[in-house]
Amino acid sequence: MTPMEQGLSKAKVLVEALPYIQKFSGKTVVIKYGGHAMVDPVLKESVIMDVLLLHSVGIRPVLVHGGGPEINSMLKKVGIESQFVRGLRVTDAQTMEIAQMVLLGKLNTEMVSLLNRFGGKAVGLSGKDAQLLIAGKKPMQMPNSQGEMEEVDLGYVGEIQSVTPDILETLLGQGYIPVISPVASGEEGETYNVNADTAAGKIAEALRADKLLLLTDVSGILRDVSDKDSLISTISRGEVDQLVGQGVLSGGMLPKVECAVSALENGVGSVHILDGRLSHAILLELFTDGGIGTMFRS
């Protein structure tokens, strides 16, 4: 390809992106960042650059990050085995301490530093700052061997009770990019681990975001998990219960689906589940005609 052809190719990309840039300029987009994209340094830089580009064209990005792989790694180093119930990490006091250390002390500061190093204006927060996220102990019931429902103690896993987005509105209004760790305060000052997808969804609801993007380690919702070509591009709210009944939506995908449904019912324009392992997944979803992943719509 000649330099002229390369230039024309880039120009076509920009022209294709223009109507989307115009459409979303001034809108709030909440991005849940997690999975392999947080571990691979190339993908990490790709996400950071995507967020900066959104910010540069007038979109208001809010980044909510998880840290599952990093938390798993640290727990393994100290000899604690990770346990999950319906995609949620069982969190005792020691696990909570380690999760908070990884999320706030390591990952949040790393992302803020990267964004700022490449010319952004990022500010790191947790859900405990300015009472952003208030949570209570999350209840959970599971069937026992006799098929009867019984309570399961998830420990310090929180269920968000309220969101106070004032600090985010202030930061966004002044041109900052908020980067949020999913750690919440309890009514008595205790600390809760909150599912990052759920935290992102509740924050998107509170901000009345135009879009919520959930980066994960799958290409989206597959009708058949063994067939990568069975991607469901669009799911309406009315189809969710049917897909859950069919087992298409299960396991670790359930918190994401619950988050998507709640967001749609509470004013978020659309929810997108994207493959964070794909370089520049955010730009491909927002700024190209084809898009990628699965979009939940009302």
C-alpha positions as protocol buffer text, in pm:
chain_id: "A"
residue {
  index: 1
  type: MET
  ca { x: 0 y: 0 z: 0 }
}
residue {
  index: 2
  type: THR
  ca { x: 142 y: 339 z: -103 }
}
residue {
  index: 3
  type: PRO
  ca { x: 160 y: 634 z: 142 }
}
residue {
  index: 4
  type: MET
  ca { x: -127 y: 796 z: -50 }
}
residue {
  index: 5
  type: GLU
  ca { x: -342 y: 482 z: -17 }
}
residue {
  index: 6
  type: GLN
  ca { x: -260 y: 459 z: 353 }
}
residue {
  index: 7
  type: GLY
  ca { x: -363 y: 820 z: 398 }
}
residue {
  index: 8
  type: LEU
  ca { x: -691 y: 767 z: 213 }
}
residue {
  index: 9
  type: SER
  ca { x: -763 y: 460 z: 427 }
}
residue {
  index: 10
  type: LYS
  ca { x: -719 y: 664 z: 743 }
}
residue {
  index: 11
  type: ALA
  ca { x: -936 y: 944 z: 603 }
}
residue {
  index: 12
  type: LYS
  ca { x: -1219 y: 696 z: 531 }
}
residue {
  index: 13
  type: VAL
  ca { x: -1202 y: 576 z: 891 }
}
residue {
  index: 14
  type: LEU
  ca { x: -1232 y: 932 z: 1019 }
}
residue {
  index: 15
  type: VAL
  ca { x: -1524 y: 1007 z: 787 }
}
residue {
  index: 16
  type: GLU
  ca { x: -1705 y: 691 z: 904 }
}
residue {
  index: 17
  type: ALA
  ca { x: -1650 y: 795 z: 1266 }
}
residue {
  index: 18
  type: LEU
  ca { x: -1768 y: 1156 z: 1218 }
}
residue {
  index: 19
  type: PRO
  ca { x: -2147 y: 1107 z: 1256 }
}
residue {
  index: 20
  type: TYR
  ca { x: -2093 y: 900 z: 1571 }
}
residue {
  index: 21
  type: ILE
  ca { x: -1861 y: 1162 z: 1717 }
}
residue {
  index: 22
  type: GLN
  ca { x: -2122 y: 1428 z: 1647 }
}
residue {
  index: 23
  type: LYS
  ca { x: -2398 y: 1211 z: 1796 }
}
residue {
  index: 24
  type: PHE
  ca { x: -2217 y: 1129 z: 2121 }
}
residue {
  index: 25
  type: SER
  ca { x: -2034 y: 1458 z: 2183 }
}
residue {
  index: 26
  type: GLY
  ca { x: -2134 y: 1591 z: 2524 }
}
residue {
  index: 27
  type: LYS
  ca { x: -2285 y: 1256 z: 2627 }
}
residue {
  index: 28
  type: THR
  ca { x: -2174 y: 1047 z: 2926 }
}
residue {
  index: 29
  type: VAL
  ca { x: -2035 y: 699 z: 2860 }
}
residue {
  index: 30
  type: VAL
  ca { x: -1961 y: 471 z: 3155 }
}
residue {
  index: 31
  type: ILE
  ca { x: -1703 y: 201 z: 3084 }
}
residue {
  index: 32
  type: LYS
  ca { x: -1649 y: -103 z: 3303 }
}
residue {
  index: 33
  type: TYR
  ca { x: -1290 y: -211 z: 3251 }
}
residue {
  index: 34
  type: GLY
  ca { x: -1180 y: -557 z: 3361 }
}
residue {
  index: 35
  type: GLY
  ca { x: -1064 y: -903 z: 3264 }
}
residue {
  index: 36
  type: HIS
  ca { x: -766 y: -978 z: 3040 }
}
residue {
  index: 37
  type: ALA
  ca { x: -753 y: -620 z: 2912 }
}
residue {
  index: 38
  type: MET
  ca { x: -628 y: -515 z: 3257 }
}
residue {
  index: 39
  type: VAL
  ca { x: -344 y: -769 z: 3255 }
}
residue {
  index: 40
  type: ASP
  ca { x: -207 y: -747 z: 2900 }
}
residue {
  index: 41
  type: PRO
  ca { x: 4 y: -427 z: 2874 }
}
residue {
  index: 42
  type: VAL
  ca { x: -76 y: -382 z: 2503 }
}
residue {
  index: 43
  type: LEU
  ca { x: -451 y: -409 z: 2562 }
}
residue {
  index: 44
  type: LYS
  ca { x: -424 y: -186 z: 2868 }
}
residue {
  index: 45
  type: GLU
  ca { x: -268 y: 90 z: 2659 }
}
residue {
  index: 46
  type: SER
  ca { x: -536 y: 34 z: 2390 }
}
residue {
  index: 47
  type: VAL
  ca { x: -815 y: 95 z: 2645 }
}
residue {
  index: 48
  type: ILE
  ca { x: -640 y: 401 z: 2783 }
}
residue {
  index: 49
  type: MET
  ca { x: -600 y: 549 z: 2433 }
}
residue {
  index: 50
  type: ASP
  ca { x: -966 y: 479 z: 2352 }
}
residue {
  index: 51
  type: VAL
  ca { x: -1078 y: 658 z: 2668 }
}
residue {
  index: 52
  type: LEU
  ca { x: -854 y: 954 z: 2590 }
}
residue {
  index: 53
  type: LEU
  ca { x: -987 y: 976 z: 2235 }
}
residue {
  index: 54
  type: LEU
  ca { x: -1346 y: 978 z: 2361 }
}
residue {
  index: 55
  type: HIS
  ca { x: -1257 y: 1257 z: 2601 }
}
residue {
  index: 56
  type: SER
  ca { x: -1076 y: 1453 z: 2326 }
}
residue {
  index: 57
  type: VAL
  ca { x: -1384 y: 1460 z: 2098 }
}
residue {
  index: 58
  type: GLY
  ca { x: -1615 y: 1590 z: 2370 }
}
residue {
  index: 59
  type: ILE
  ca { x: -1754 y: 1267 z: 2515 }
}
residue {
  index: 60
  type: ARG
  ca { x: -1760 y: 1237 z: 2896 }
}
residue {
  index: 61
  type: PRO
  ca { x: -1606 y: 897 z: 2986 }
}
residue {
  index: 62
  type: VAL
  ca { x: -1628 y: 748 z: 3335 }
}
residue {
  index: 63
  type: LEU
  ca { x: -1406 y: 445 z: 3397 }
}
residue {
  index: 64
  type: VAL
  ca { x: -1508 y: 183 z: 3656 }
}
residue {
  index: 65
  type: HIS
  ca { x: -1251 y: -93 z: 3693 }
}
residue {
  index: 66
  type: GLY
  ca { x: -1253 y: -442 z: 3830 }
}
residue {
  index: 67
  type: GLY
  ca { x: -948 y: -643 z: 3919 }
}
residue {
  index: 68
  type: GLY
  ca { x: -1046 y: -1008 z: 3938 }
}
residue {
  index: 69
  type: PRO
  ca { x: -729 y: -1161 z: 3787 }
}
residue {
  index: 70
  type: GLU
  ca { x: -502 y: -942 z: 4001 }
}
residue {
  index: 71
  type: ILE
  ca { x: -700 y: -1020 z: 4316 }
}
residue {
  index: 72
  type: ASN
  ca { x: -692 y: -1392 z: 4235 }
}
residue {
  index: 73
  type: SER
  ca { x: -316 y: -1374 z: 4189 }
}
residue {
  index: 74
  type: MET
  ca { x: -260 y: -1196 z: 4520 }
}
residue {
  index: 75
  type: LEU
  ca { x: -492 y: -1435 z: 4708 }
}
residue {
  index: 76
  type: LYS
  ca { x: -303 y: -1730 z: 4561 }
}
residue {
  index: 77
  type: LYS
  ca { x: 26 y: -1584 z: 4680 }
}
residue {
  index: 78
  type: VAL
  ca { x: -101 y: -1571 z: 5038 }
}
residue {
  index: 79
  type: GLY
  ca { x: -261 y: -1915 z: 5018 }
}
residue {
  index: 80
  type: ILE
  ca { x: -630 y: -1817 z: 5000 }
}
residue {
  index: 81
  type: GLU
  ca { x: -849 y: -2007 z: 4757 }
}
residue {
  index: 82
  type: SER
  ca { x: -1102 y: -1798 z: 4563 }
}
residue {
  index: 83
  type: GLN
  ca { x: -1466 y: -1905 z: 4585 }
}
residue {
  index: 84
  type: PHE
  ca { x: -1749 y: -1776 z: 4369 }
}
residue {
  index: 85
  type: VAL
  ca { x: -2129 y: -1802 z: 4393 }
}
residue {
  index: 86
  type: ARG
  ca { x: -2323 y: -1703 z: 4081 }
}
residue {
  index: 87
  type: GLY
  ca { x: -2023 y: -1507 z: 3958 }
}
residue {
  index: 88
  type: LEU
  ca { x: -1974 y: -1319 z: 4288 }
}
residue {
  index: 89
  type: ARG
  ca { x: -1657 y: -1358 z: 4496 }
}
residue {
  index: 90
  type: VAL
  ca { x: -1713 y: -1484 z: 4850 }
}
residue {
  index: 91
  type: THR
  ca { x: -1531 y: -1220 z: 5056 }
}
residue {
  index: 92
  type: ASP
  ca { x: -1424 y: -1274 z: 5417 }
}
residue {
  index: 93
  type: ALA
  ca { x: -1239 y: -1005 z: 5616 }
}
residue {
  index: 94
  type: GLN
  ca { x: -892 y: -1108 z: 5492 }
}
residue {
  index: 95
  type: THR
  ca { x: -1007 y: -1131 z: 5131 }
}
residue {
  index: 96
  type: MET
  ca { x: -1168 y: -786 z: 5161 }
}
residue {
  index: 97
  type: GLU
  ca { x: -844 y: -638 z: 5290 }
}
residue {
  index: 98
  type: ILE
  ca { x: -647 y: -785 z: 5000 }
}
residue {
  index: 99
  type: ALA
  ca { x: -909 y: -684 z: 4743 }
}
residue {
  index: 100
  type: GLN
  ca { x: -905 y: -326 z: 4870 }
}
residue {
  index: 101
  type: MET
  ca { x: -525 y: -319 z: 4861 }
}
residue {
  index: 102
  type: VAL
  ca { x: -516 y: -443 z: 4499 }
}
residue {
  index: 103
  type: LEU
  ca { x: -804 y: -228 z: 4373 }
}
residue {
  index: 104
  type: LEU
  ca { x: -710 y: 100 z: 4539 }
}
residue {
  index: 105
  type: GLY
  ca { x: -340 y: 73 z: 4607 }
}
residue {
  index: 106
  type: LYS
  ca { x: -233 y: -80 z: 4279 }
}
residue {
  index: 107
  type: LEU
  ca { x: -481 y: -85 z: 3992 }
}
residue {
  index: 108
  type: ASN
  ca { x: -653 y: 250 z: 4041 }
}
residue {
  index: 109
  type: THR
  ca { x: -328 y: 441 z: 4073 }
}
residue {
  index: 110
  type: GLU
  ca { x: -180 y: 261 z: 3771 }
}
residue {
  index: 111
  type: MET
  ca { x: -472 y: 360 z: 3548 }
}
residue {
  index: 112
  type: VAL
  ca { x: -477 y: 719 z: 3666 }
}
residue {
  index: 113
  type: SER
  ca { x: -101 y: 744 z: 3604 }
}
residue {
  index: 114
  type: LEU
  ca { x: -135 y: 600 z: 3252 }
}
residue {
  index: 115
  type: LEU
  ca { x: -416 y: 835 z: 3156 }
}
residue {
  index: 116
  type: ASN
  ca { x: -227 y: 1135 z: 3287 }
}
residue {
  index: 117
  type: ARG
  ca { x: 100 y: 1027 z: 3125 }
}
residue {
  index: 118
  type: PHE
  ca { x: -67 y: 1027 z: 2784 }
}
residue {
  index: 119
  type: GLY
  ca { x: -217 y: 1372 z: 2831 }
}
residue {
  index: 120
  type: GLY
  ca { x: -542 y: 1304 z: 3016 }
}
residue {
  index: 121
  type: LYS
  ca { x: -685 y: 1462 z: 3331 }
}
residue {
  index: 122
  type: ALA
  ca { x: -775 y: 1160 z: 3540 }
}
residue {
  index: 123
  type: VAL
  ca { x: -876 y: 1146 z: 3906 }
}
residue {
  index: 124
  type: GLY
  ca { x: -884 y: 823 z: 4106 }
}
residue {
  index: 125
  type: LEU
  ca { x: -1178 y: 750 z: 4337 }
}
residue {
  index: 126
  type: SER
  ca { x: -1333 y: 463 z: 4524 }
}
residue {
  index: 127
  type: GLY
  ca { x: -1701 y: 422 z: 4603 }
}
residue {
  index: 128
  type: LYS
  ca { x: -1615 y: 534 z: 4957 }
}
residue {
  index: 129
  type: ASP
  ca { x: -1519 y: 886 z: 4842 }
}
residue {
  index: 130
  type: ALA
  ca { x: -1786 y: 1153 z: 4894 }
}
residue {
  index: 131
  type: GLN
  ca { x: -2036 y: 875 z: 4974 }
}
residue {
  index: 132
  type: LEU
  ca { x: -2040 y: 781 z: 4607 }
}
residue {
  index: 133
  type: LEU
  ca { x: -2152 y: 423 z: 4680 }
}
residue {
  index: 134
  type: ILE
  ca { x: -2335 y: 314 z: 4994 }
}
residue {
  index: 135
  type: ALA
  ca { x: -2392 y: -60 z: 5024 }
}
residue {
  index: 136
  type: GLY
  ca { x: -2536 y: -323 z: 5255 }
}
residue {
  index: 137
  type: LYS
  ca { x: -2461 y: -692 z: 5284 }
}
residue {
  index: 138
  type: LYS
  ca { x: -2582 y: -870 z: 4971 }
}
residue {
  index: 139
  type: PRO
  ca { x: -2831 y: -1149 z: 5042 }
}
residue {
  index: 140
  type: MET
  ca { x: -2806 y: -1470 z: 4845 }
}
residue {
  index: 141
  type: GLN
  ca { x: -3013 y: -1788 z: 4834 }
}
residue {
  index: 142
  type: MET
  ca { x: -2919 y: -2113 z: 4662 }
}
residue {
  index: 143
  type: PRO
  ca { x: -3095 y: -2452 z: 4644 }
}
residue {
  index: 144
  type: ASN
  ca { x: -2945 y: -2719 z: 4872 }
}
residue {
  index: 145
  type: SER
  ca { x: -2914 y: -3092 z: 4794 }
}
residue {
  index: 146
  type: GLN
  ca { x: -3285 y: -3136 z: 4876 }
}
residue {
  index: 147
  type: GLY
  ca { x: -3381 y: -2858 z: 4638 }
}
residue {
  index: 148
  type: GLU
  ca { x: -3477 y: -2623 z: 4920 }
}
residue {
  index: 149
  type: MET
  ca { x: -3362 y: -2261 z: 4915 }
}
residue {
  index: 150
  type: GLU
  ca { x: -3119 y: -2164 z: 5187 }
}
residue {
  index: 151
  type: GLU
  ca { x: -2916 y: -1855 z: 5271 }
}
residue {
  index: 152
  type: VAL
  ca { x: -2555 y: -1835 z: 5147 }
}
residue {
  index: 153
  type: ASP
  ca { x: -2317 y: -1604 z: 5334 }
}
residue {
  index: 154
  type: LEU
  ca { x: -2109 y: -1409 z: 5079 }
}
residue {
  index: 155
  type: GLY
  ca { x: -1921 y: -1220 z: 5351 }
}
residue {
  index: 156
  type: TYR
  ca { x: -1833 y: -859 z: 5266 }
}
residue {
  index: 157
  type: VAL
  ca { x: -2002 y: -861 z: 4928 }
}
residue {
  index: 158
  type: GLY
  ca { x: -2210 y: -549 z: 4900 }
}
residue {
  index: 159
  type: GLU
  ca { x: -2540 y: -467 z: 4740 }
}
residue {
  index: 160
  type: ILE
  ca { x: -2552 y: -100 z: 4641 }
}
residue {
  index: 161
  type: GLN
  ca { x: -2825 y: 88 z: 4825 }
}
residue {
  index: 162
  type: SER
  ca { x: -2759 y: 440 z: 4703 }
}
residue {
  index: 163
  type: VAL
  ca { x: -2538 y: 637 z: 4466 }
}
residue {
  index: 164
  type: THR
  ca { x: -2445 y: 1001 z: 4520 }
}
residue {
  index: 165
  type: PRO
  ca { x: -2297 y: 1116 z: 4186 }
}
residue {
  index: 166
  type: ASP
  ca { x: -2231 y: 1481 z: 4284 }
}
residue {
  index: 167
  type: ILE
  ca { x: -1853 y: 1433 z: 4290 }
}
residue {
  index: 168
  type: LEU
  ca { x: -1863 y: 1275 z: 3943 }
}
residue {
  index: 169
  type: GLU
  ca { x: -2076 y: 1556 z: 3800 }
}
residue {
  index: 170
  type: THR
  ca { x: -1831 y: 1810 z: 3944 }
}
residue {
  index: 171
  type: LEU
  ca { x: -1528 y: 1632 z: 3798 }
}
residue {
  index: 172
  type: LEU
  ca { x: -1690 y: 1574 z: 3458 }
}
residue {
  index: 173
  type: GLY
  ca { x: -1801 y: 1936 z: 3443 }
}
residue {
  index: 174
  type: GLN
  ca { x: -1440 y: 2046 z: 3494 }
}
residue {
  index: 175
  type: GLY
  ca { x: -1305 y: 1817 z: 3224 }
}
residue {
  index: 176
  type: TYR
  ca { x: -1167 y: 1536 z: 3441 }
}
residue {
  index: 177
  type: ILE
  ca { x: -1189 y: 1162 z: 3376 }
}
residue {
  index: 178
  type: PRO
  ca { x: -1308 y: 980 z: 3692 }
}
residue {
  index: 179
  type: VAL
  ca { x: -1151 y: 637 z: 3751 }
}
residue {
  index: 180
  type: ILE
  ca { x: -1347 y: 441 z: 4012 }
}
residue {
  index: 181
  type: SER
  ca { x: -1268 y: 132 z: 4221 }
}
residue {
  index: 182
  type: PRO
  ca { x: -1578 y: -77 z: 4313 }
}
residue {
  index: 183
  type: VAL
  ca { x: -1539 y: -55 z: 4690 }
}
residue {
  index: 184
  type: ALA
  ca { x: -1834 y: 81 z: 4890 }
}
residue {
  index: 185
  type: SER
  ca { x: -1906 y: 204 z: 5241 }
}
residue {
  index: 186
  type: GLY
  ca { x: -2162 y: 48 z: 5472 }
}
residue {
  index: 187
  type: GLU
  ca { x: -2396 y: 235 z: 5704 }
}
residue {
  index: 188
  type: GLU
  ca { x: -2169 y: 153 z: 6000 }
}
residue {
  index: 189
  type: GLY
  ca { x: -1846 y: 240 z: 5822 }
}
residue {
  index: 190
  type: GLU
  ca { x: -1764 y: -114 z: 5710 }
}
residue {
  index: 191
  type: THR
  ca { x: -1612 y: -177 z: 5366 }
}
residue {
  index: 192
  type: TYR
  ca { x: -1784 y: -386 z: 5100 }
}
residue {
  index: 193
  type: ASN
  ca { x: -1658 y: -544 z: 4781 }
}
residue {
  index: 194
  type: VAL
  ca { x: -1906 y: -460 z: 4504 }
}
residue {
  index: 195
  type: ASN
  ca { x: -1926 y: -638 z: 4171 }
}
residue {
  index: 196
  type: ALA
  ca { x: -1765 y: -400 z: 3921 }
}
residue {
  index: 197
  type: ASP
  ca { x: -2033 y: -456 z: 3655 }
}
residue {
  index: 198
  type: THR
  ca { x: -2304 y: -374 z: 3907 }
}
residue {
  index: 199
  type: ALA
  ca { x: -2115 y: -66 z: 4030 }
}
residue {
  index: 200
  type: ALA
  ca { x: -2072 y: 59 z: 3673 }
}
residue {
  index: 201
  type: GLY
  ca { x: -2440 y: 1 z: 3605 }
}
residue {
  index: 202
  type: LYS
  ca { x: -2560 y: 189 z: 3913 }
}
residue {
  index: 203
  type: ILE
  ca { x: -2322 y: 477 z: 3841 }
}
residue {
  index: 204
  type: ALA
  ca { x: -2448 y: 488 z: 3480 }
}
residue {
  index: 205
  type: GLU
  ca { x: -2806 y: 502 z: 3611 }
}
residue {
  index: 206
  type: ALA
  ca { x: -2726 y: 783 z: 3853 }
}
residue {
  index: 207
  type: LEU
  ca { x: -2557 y: 984 z: 3576 }
}
residue {
  index: 208
  type: ARG
  ca { x: -2832 y: 902 z: 3322 }
}
residue {
  index: 209
  type: ALA
  ca { x: -2554 y: 789 z: 3091 }
}
residue {
  index: 210
  type: ASP
  ca { x: -2616 y: 754 z: 2721 }
}
residue {
  index: 211
  type: LYS
  ca { x: -2419 y: 428 z: 2708 }
}
residue {
  index: 212
  type: LEU
  ca { x: -2277 y: 166 z: 2943 }
}
residue {
  index: 213
  type: LEU
  ca { x: -1992 y: -46 z: 2804 }
}
residue {
  index: 214
  type: LEU
  ca { x: -1893 y: -367 z: 2983 }
}
residue {
  index: 215
  type: LEU
  ca { x: -1553 y: -500 z: 2876 }
}
residue {
  index: 216
  type: THR
  ca { x: -1516 y: -871 z: 2939 }
}
residue {
  index: 217
  type: ASP
  ca { x: -1320 y: -1178 z: 2822 }
}
residue {
  index: 218
  type: VAL
  ca { x: -1579 y: -1305 z: 2574 }
}
residue {
  index: 219
  type: SER
  ca { x: -1691 y: -1170 z: 2239 }
}
residue {
  index: 220
  type: GLY
  ca { x: -2039 y: -1096 z: 2372 }
}
residue {
  index: 221
  type: ILE
  ca { x: -2343 y: -1316 z: 2429 }
}
residue {
  index: 222
  type: LEU
  ca { x: -2312 y: -1643 z: 2236 }
}
residue {
  index: 223
  type: ARG
  ca { x: -2621 y: -1851 z: 2172 }
}
residue {
  index: 224
  type: ASP
  ca { x: -2390 y: -2154 z: 2175 }
}
residue {
  index: 225
  type: VAL
  ca { x: -2073 y: -2109 z: 2383 }
}
residue {
  index: 226
  type: SER
  ca { x: -1891 y: -2363 z: 2165 }
}
residue {
  index: 227
  type: ASP
  ca { x: -1968 y: -2168 z: 1847 }
}
residue {
  index: 228
  type: LYS
  ca { x: -1794 y: -1832 z: 1822 }
}
residue {
  index: 229
  type: ASP
  ca { x: -2011 y: -1747 z: 1521 }
}
residue {
  index: 230
  type: SER
  ca { x: -2332 y: -1763 z: 1727 }
}
residue {
  index: 231
  type: LEU
  ca { x: -2289 y: -1410 z: 1865 }
}
residue {
  index: 232
  type: ILE
  ca { x: -2618 y: -1236 z: 1943 }
}
residue {
  index: 233
  type: SER
  ca { x: -2570 y: -878 z: 1822 }
}
residue {
  index: 234
  type: THR
  ca { x: -2879 y: -726 z: 1981 }
}
residue {
  index: 235
  type: ILE
  ca { x: -3098 y: -834 z: 2273 }
}
residue {
  index: 236
  type: SER
  ca { x: -3418 y: -658 z: 2373 }
}
residue {
  index: 237
  type: ARG
  ca { x: -3533 y: -637 z: 2735 }
}
residue {
  index: 238
  type: GLY
  ca { x: -3817 y: -873 z: 2655 }
}
residue {
  index: 239
  type: GLU
  ca { x: -3581 y: -1150 z: 2536 }
}
residue {
  index: 240
  type: VAL
  ca { x: -3368 y: -1166 z: 2851 }
}
residue {
  index: 241
  type: ASP
  ca { x: -3589 y: -1397 z: 3062 }
}
residue {
  index: 242
  type: GLN
  ca { x: -3624 y: -1640 z: 2772 }
}
residue {
  index: 243
  type: LEU
  ca { x: -3247 y: -1656 z: 2720 }
}
residue {
  index: 244
  type: VAL
  ca { x: -3189 y: -1713 z: 3093 }
}
residue {
  index: 245
  type: GLY
  ca { x: -3443 y: -1997 z: 3085 }
}
residue {
  index: 246
  type: GLN
  ca { x: -3262 y: -2152 z: 2790 }
}
residue {
  index: 247
  type: GLY
  ca { x: -2930 y: -2137 z: 2975 }
}
residue {
  index: 248
  type: VAL
  ca { x: -2780 y: -1898 z: 2721 }
}
residue {
  index: 249
  type: LEU
  ca { x: -2730 y: -1643 z: 3000 }
}
residue {
  index: 250
  type: SER
  ca { x: -2572 y: -1808 z: 3304 }
}
residue {
  index: 251
  type: GLY
  ca { x: -2275 y: -1817 z: 3544 }
}
residue {
  index: 252
  type: GLY
  ca { x: -2048 y: -1514 z: 3548 }
}
residue {
  index: 253
  type: MET
  ca { x: -2257 y: -1352 z: 3273 }
}
residue {
  index: 254
  type: LEU
  ca { x: -2560 y: -1320 z: 3505 }
}
residue {
  index: 255
  type: PRO
  ca { x: -2435 y: -1015 z: 3700 }
}
residue {
  index: 256
  type: LYS
  ca { x: -2368 y: -843 z: 3367 }
}
residue {
  index: 257
  type: VAL
  ca { x: -2716 y: -925 z: 3240 }
}
residue {
  index: 258
  type: GLU
  ca { x: -2881 y: -812 z: 3564 }
}
residue {
  index: 259
  type: CYS
  ca { x: -2677 y: -493 z: 3541 }
}
residue {
  index: 260
  type: ALA
  ca { x: -2784 y: -437 z: 3179 }
}
residue {
  index: 261
  type: VAL
  ca { x: -3154 y: -487 z: 3255 }
}
residue {
  index: 262
  type: SER
  ca { x: -3147 y: -256 z: 3556 }
}
residue {
  index: 263
  type: ALA
  ca { x: -2959 y: 12 z: 3360 }
}
residue {
  index: 264
  type: LEU
  ca { x: -3209 y: 5 z: 3074 }
}
residue {
  index: 265
  type: GLU
  ca { x: -3501 y: 26 z: 3316 }
}
residue {
  index: 266
  type: ASN
  ca { x: -3344 y: 326 z: 3489 }
}
residue {
  index: 267
  type: GLY
  ca { x: -3266 y: 562 z: 3206 }
}
residue {
  index: 268
  type: VAL
  ca { x: -2942 y: 438 z: 3045 }
}
residue {
  index: 269
  type: GLY
  ca { x: -2969 y: 456 z: 2666 }
}
residue {
  index: 270
  type: SER
  ca { x: -2807 y: 121 z: 2581 }
}
residue {
  index: 271
  type: VAL
  ca { x: -2573 y: -137 z: 2732 }
}
residue {
  index: 272
  type: HIS
  ca { x: -2296 y: -309 z: 2538 }
}
residue {
  index: 273
  type: ILE
  ca { x: -2099 y: -622 z: 2632 }
}
residue {
  index: 274
  type: LEU
  ca { x: -1767 y: -613 z: 2445 }
}
residue {
  index: 275
  type: ASP
  ca { x: -1462 y: -833 z: 2405 }
}
residue {
  index: 276
  type: GLY
  ca { x: -1190 y: -645 z: 2593 }
}
residue {
  index: 277
  type: ARG
  ca { x: -930 y: -879 z: 2443 }
}
residue {
  index: 278
  type: LEU
  ca { x: -982 y: -706 z: 2109 }
}
residue {
  index: 279
  type: SER
  ca { x: -761 y: -402 z: 2059 }
}
residue {
  index: 280
  type: HIS
  ca { x: -958 y: -74 z: 2049 }
}
residue {
  index: 281
  type: ALA
  ca { x: -1287 y: -253 z: 2122 }
}
residue {
  index: 282
  type: ILE
  ca { x: -1439 y: 70 z: 2256 }
}
residue {
  index: 283
  type: LEU
  ca { x: -1374 y: 266 z: 1936 }
}
residue {
  index: 284
  type: LEU
  ca { x: -1492 y: -21 z: 1716 }
}
residue {
  index: 285
  type: GLU
  ca { x: -1822 y: -35 z: 1905 }
}
residue {
  index: 286
  type: LEU
  ca { x: -1891 y: 338 z: 1920 }
}
residue {
  index: 287
  type: PHE
  ca { x: -1740 y: 476 z: 1601 }
}
residue {
  index: 288
  type: THR
  ca { x: -1790 y: 214 z: 1328 }
}
residue {
  index: 289
  type: ASP
  ca { x: -2098 y: 112 z: 1130 }
}
residue {
  index: 290
  type: GLY
  ca { x: -2069 y: -257 z: 1214 }
}
residue {
  index: 291
  type: GLY
  ca { x: -1987 y: -240 z: 1583 }
}
residue {
  index: 292
  type: ILE
  ca { x: -1892 y: -549 z: 1784 }
}
residue {
  index: 293
  type: GLY
  ca { x: -2023 y: -742 z: 2083 }
}
residue {
  index: 294
  type: THR
  ca { x: -2381 y: -757 z: 2211 }
}
residue {
  index: 295
  type: MET
  ca { x: -2604 y: -455 z: 2263 }
}
residue {
  index: 296
  type: PHE
  ca { x: -2894 y: -460 z: 2511 }
}
residue {
  index: 297
  type: ARG
  ca { x: -3175 y: -222 z: 2418 }
}
residue {
  index: 298
  type: SER
  ca { x: -3515 y: -138 z: 2563 }
}
